[in-house]
């Protein structure tokens, strides 16, 4: 009798393995961080082999910590940091270069060249995306153009590409696949056909032989095999049956199955998705048109997305780069030591600005500094930056969709910061609701895998699992809100055009 479903949550800073019961409750978890590699300013890399080893470690660790019998796990789902590109040798399984992370800006010149004549929106009609360093396709082109012998190996069919989901599924099962949500983040998939587009591949000079097969988000891709790094034998033969990019998994885990349902995930970055149904909705306000999810042979569900590069990563920056705090949770206590932000605004454009601006030449700034400002004000401005950026995305989303949100479902590590959540409700002027299971990214991948193997029969069972943990209601008067937001927008303009 199968009692559980598990998921690998491969994120930007760490990898987790989580085990859930039929009610969607967490019964086991293990997590390990991996190195962040910064070879040059604006460059961000991960070691794919290190992540693969850490994946093994947390799979075994979660079993040991929970005491769960692996034979009672029905299937494994995978969710992953999107747009982080890995290229490896088909025969040796060795990456030919580090994974280039979604935050990396080295492909700026490639994107500018591609958009020189037709502009940044040259590929929007086909892909729903602007030409930006964020996405995988230009990263693959950079690897092929800059890594010795890469182009030669690609032309002979010896290289494979994938986002992190594909890398893990291939190592687990031997299948070279991805799902529609991850494929929609490459600038290489046609939104309508849900297949790689030959014109786009040719534009970036990427051989089709490198590309994984695009599948749905919920089906059996393969079964766990014993690899070179010995997995606990108890996982052998287990179906890998769910695959969603992290933000799409959170949409699914938050049970946003109806048109107009939206969620916001607070992690390394911040990502708001709005379910728009079975037809893609073009954005005129700087949002992304993307896949929401696709369950088996059912029609694909699309979404509008607002992507913010730096939110939780800004707290880590205070900890690791400045030493203002020793652990991430300390930022709230420090922020509460002052009454307000002291007149400063922190725009964290470390990787340029994502939605709704898409300005890769922006760089971070703290504006409004006086001698009065102390580290408490910096901590508060750090938290407020997340809420201000979310409001910008929500405004764009309502403009594009014509839907006014009545509430905002939130998830991710930062939603336990009470100060941030109250300020978020004040800024967006609707209730902010945290679910009982806040880590809905891992849960969404588990749901997709469970549906594929019949552990859950339908999405109504998933809806029944969702429960509210806490709600924050707006408490700021409109004049104060408008004033703070106007100051924020003014601060954002100071970051434009910093890099030539």
PDB file of N, CA, C and O in Angstrom, residues 103-131:
ATOM      1  N   UNK A 103      20.180  33.982 -12.833  1.00  0.00           N
ATOM      2  CA  UNK A 103      20.522  35.360 -12.465  1.00  0.00           C
ATOM      3  C   UNK A 103      21.684  35.918 -13.292  1.00  0.00           C
ATOM      4  O   UNK A 103      21.935  37.121 -13.267  1.00  0.00           O
ATOM      5  N   UNK A 104      22.389  35.061 -14.006  1.00  0.00           N
ATOM      6  CA  UNK A 104      23.606  35.432 -14.717  1.00  0.00           C
ATOM      7  C   UNK A 104      23.306  36.425 -15.853  1.00  0.00           C
ATOM      8  O   UNK A 104      22.311  36.287 -16.561  1.00  0.00           O
ATOM      9  N   UNK A 105      24.180  37.429 -16.007  1.00  0.00           N
ATOM     10  CA  UNK A 105      23.938  38.467 -17.024  1.00  0.00           C
ATOM     11  C   UNK A 105      24.957  38.461 -18.172  1.00  0.00           C
ATOM     12  O   UNK A 105      24.986  39.384 -18.972  1.00  0.00           O
ATOM     13  N   UNK A 106      25.773  37.414 -18.288  1.00  0.00           N
ATOM     14  CA  UNK A 106      26.832  37.425 -19.306  1.00  0.00           C
ATOM     15  C   UNK A 106      26.292  37.422 -20.740  1.00  0.00           C
ATOM     16  O   UNK A 106      27.021  37.742 -21.681  1.00  0.00           O
ATOM     17  N   UNK A 107      25.034  37.009 -20.924  1.00  0.00           N
ATOM     18  CA  UNK A 107      24.484  36.918 -22.283  1.00  0.00           C
ATOM     19  C   UNK A 107      23.845  38.231 -22.742  1.00  0.00           C
ATOM     20  O   UNK A 107      23.109  38.257 -23.734  1.00  0.00           O
ATOM     21  N   UNK A 108      24.139  39.311 -22.041  1.00  0.00           N
ATOM     22  CA  UNK A 108      23.537  40.601 -22.388  1.00  0.00           C
ATOM     23  C   UNK A 108      23.835  40.996 -23.827  1.00  0.00           C
ATOM     24  O   UNK A 108      22.943  41.442 -24.564  1.00  0.00           O
ATOM     25  N   UNK A 109      25.090  40.817 -24.263  1.00  0.00           N
ATOM     26  CA  UNK A 109      25.449  41.204 -25.632  1.00  0.00           C
ATOM     27  C   UNK A 109      24.748  40.315 -26.655  1.00  0.00           C
ATOM     28  O   UNK A 109      24.346  40.786 -27.724  1.00  0.00           O
ATOM     29  N   UNK A 110      24.629  39.021 -26.347  1.00  0.00           N
ATOM     30  CA  UNK A 110      23.902  38.114 -27.245  1.00  0.00           C
ATOM     31  C   UNK A 110      22.474  38.595 -27.418  1.00  0.00           C
ATOM     32  O   UNK A 110      21.950  38.663 -28.543  1.00  0.00           O
ATOM     33  N   UNK A 111      21.823  38.944 -26.304  1.00  0.00           N
ATOM     34  CA  UNK A 111      20.427  39.389 -26.365  1.00  0.00           C
ATOM     35  C   UNK A 111      20.297  40.710 -27.111  1.00  0.00           C
ATOM     36  O   UNK A 111      19.360  40.904 -27.897  1.00  0.00           O
ATOM     37  N   UNK A 112      21.258  41.614 -26.898  1.00  0.00           N
ATOM     38  CA  UNK A 112      21.216  42.896 -27.607  1.00  0.00           C
ATOM     39  C   UNK A 112      21.374  42.690 -29.107  1.00  0.00           C
ATOM     40  O   UNK A 112      20.679  43.328 -29.909  1.00  0.00           O
ATOM     41  N   UNK A 113      22.287  41.789 -29.488  1.00  0.00           N
ATOM     42  CA  UNK A 113      22.511  41.516 -30.907  1.00  0.00           C
ATOM     43  C   UNK A 113      21.266  40.910 -31.551  1.00  0.00           C
ATOM     44  O   UNK A 113      20.857  41.306 -32.650  1.00  0.00           O
ATOM     45  N   UNK A 114      20.656  39.959 -30.852  1.00  0.00           N
ATOM     46  CA  UNK A 114      19.455  39.320 -31.387  1.00  0.00           C
ATOM     47  C   UNK A 114      18.301  40.313 -31.535  1.00  0.00           C
ATOM     48  O   UNK A 114      17.446  40.171 -32.415  1.00  0.00           O
ATOM     49  N   UNK A 115      18.272  41.313 -30.653  1.00  0.00           N
ATOM     50  CA  UNK A 115      17.174  42.277 -30.693  1.00  0.00           C
ATOM     51  C   UNK A 115      17.530  43.588 -31.354  1.00  0.00           C
ATOM     52  O   UNK A 115      16.763  44.546 -31.286  1.00  0.00           O
ATOM     53  N   UNK A 116      18.687  43.625 -32.028  1.00  0.00           N
ATOM     54  CA  UNK A 116      19.195  44.889 -32.564  1.00  0.00           C
ATOM     55  C   UNK A 116      18.235  45.549 -33.545  1.00  0.00           C
ATOM     56  O   UNK A 116      18.004  46.754 -33.489  1.00  0.00           O
ATOM     57  N   UNK A 117      17.652  44.765 -34.435  1.00  0.00           N
ATOM     58  CA  UNK A 117      16.792  45.347 -35.463  1.00  0.00           C
ATOM     59  C   UNK A 117      15.326  45.348 -35.060  1.00  0.00           C
ATOM     60  O   UNK A 117      14.618  46.334 -35.271  1.00  0.00           O
ATOM     61  N   UNK A 118      14.864  44.269 -34.444  1.00  0.00           N
ATOM     62  CA  UNK A 118      13.429  44.153 -34.135  1.00  0.00           C
ATOM     63  C   UNK A 118      13.105  44.460 -32.676  1.00  0.00           C
ATOM     64  O   UNK A 118      11.933  44.462 -32.302  1.00  0.00           O
ATOM     65  N   UNK A 119      14.130  44.694 -31.846  1.00  0.00           N
ATOM     66  CA  UNK A 119      13.883  45.098 -30.471  1.00  0.00           C
ATOM     67  C   UNK A 119      13.774  43.921 -29.510  1.00  0.00           C
ATOM     68  O   UNK A 119      13.807  42.747 -29.899  1.00  0.00           O
ATOM     69  N   UNK A 120      13.627  44.266 -28.232  1.00  0.00           N
ATOM     70  CA  UNK A 120      13.612  43.277 -27.164  1.00  0.00           C
ATOM     71  C   UNK A 120      12.433  42.312 -27.276  1.00  0.00           C
ATOM     72  O   UNK A 120      12.506  41.176 -26.804  1.00  0.00           O
ATOM     73  N   UNK A 121      11.354  42.747 -27.918  1.00  0.00           N
ATOM     74  CA  UNK A 121      10.154  41.906 -28.033  1.00  0.00           C
ATOM     75  C   UNK A 121      10.124  41.093 -29.325  1.00  0.00           C
ATOM     76  O   UNK A 121       9.072  40.581 -29.721  1.00  0.00           O
ATOM     77  N   UNK A 122      11.256  40.956 -29.970  1.00  0.00           N
ATOM     78  CA  UNK A 122      11.329  40.253 -31.262  1.00  0.00           C
ATOM     79  C   UNK A 122      10.705  38.860 -31.201  1.00  0.00           C
ATOM     80  O   UNK A 122      10.059  38.426 -32.159  1.00  0.00           O
ATOM     81  N   UNK A 123      10.884  38.127 -30.103  1.00  0.00           N
ATOM     82  CA  UNK A 123      10.423  36.740 -30.023  1.00  0.00           C
ATOM     83  C   UNK A 123       9.159  36.568 -29.175  1.00  0.00           C
ATOM     84  O   UNK A 123       8.732  35.452 -28.930  1.00  0.00           O
ATOM     85  N   UNK A 124       8.571  37.665 -28.724  1.00  0.00           N
ATOM     86  CA  UNK A 124       7.418  37.575 -27.821  1.00  0.00           C
ATOM     87  C   UNK A 124       6.228  36.839 -28.432  1.00  0.00           C
ATOM     88  O   UNK A 124       5.541  36.088 -27.756  1.00  0.00           O
ATOM     89  N   UNK A 125       5.971  37.082 -29.721  1.00  0.00           N
ATOM     90  CA  UNK A 125       4.788  36.478 -30.343  1.00  0.00           C
ATOM     91  C   UNK A 125       4.848  34.957 -30.280  1.00  0.00           C
ATOM     92  O   UNK A 125       3.828  34.292 -30.063  1.00  0.00           O
ATOM     93  N   UNK A 126       6.046  34.404 -30.457  1.00  0.00           N
ATOM     94  CA  UNK A 126       6.190  32.940 -30.429  1.00  0.00           C
ATOM     95  C   UNK A 126       6.379  32.392 -29.024  1.00  0.00           C
ATOM     96  O   UNK A 126       5.872  31.322 -28.687  1.00  0.00           O
ATOM     97  N   UNK A 127       7.150  33.122 -28.198  1.00  0.00           N
ATOM     98  CA  UNK A 127       7.595  32.556 -26.921  1.00  0.00           C
ATOM     99  C   UNK A 127       6.905  33.156 -25.703  1.00  0.00           C
ATOM    100  O   UNK A 127       6.955  32.574 -24.618  1.00  0.00           O
ATOM    101  N   UNK A 128       6.305  34.336 -25.860  1.00  0.00           N
ATOM    102  CA  UNK A 128       5.711  35.021 -24.710  1.00  0.00           C
ATOM    103  C   UNK A 128       6.730  35.733 -23.848  1.00  0.00           C
ATOM    104  O   UNK A 128       6.388  36.274 -22.793  1.00  0.00           O
ATOM    105  N   UNK A 129       8.001  35.765 -24.312  1.00  0.00           N
ATOM    106  CA  UNK A 129       9.095  36.268 -23.487  1.00  0.00           C
ATOM    107  C   UNK A 129       9.848  37.387 -24.193  1.00  0.00           C
ATOM    108  O   UNK A 129       9.964  37.392 -25.416  1.00  0.00           O
ATOM    109  N   UNK A 130      10.417  38.332 -23.427  1.00  0.00           N
ATOM    110  CA  UNK A 130      11.319  39.303 -24.026  1.00  0.00           C
ATOM    111  C   UNK A 130      12.705  38.691 -24.198  1.00  0.00           C
ATOM    112  O   UNK A 130      13.046  37.690 -23.553  1.00  0.00           O
ATOM    113  N   UNK A 131      13.513  39.264 -25.036  1.00  0.00           N
ATOM    114  CA  UNK A 131      14.914  38.872 -25.142  1.00  0.00           C
ATOM    115  C   UNK A 131      15.622  39.391 -23.898  1.00  0.00           C
ATOM    116  O   UNK A 131      15.791  40.601 -23.719  1.00  0.00           O
TER     117      UNK A 131
END
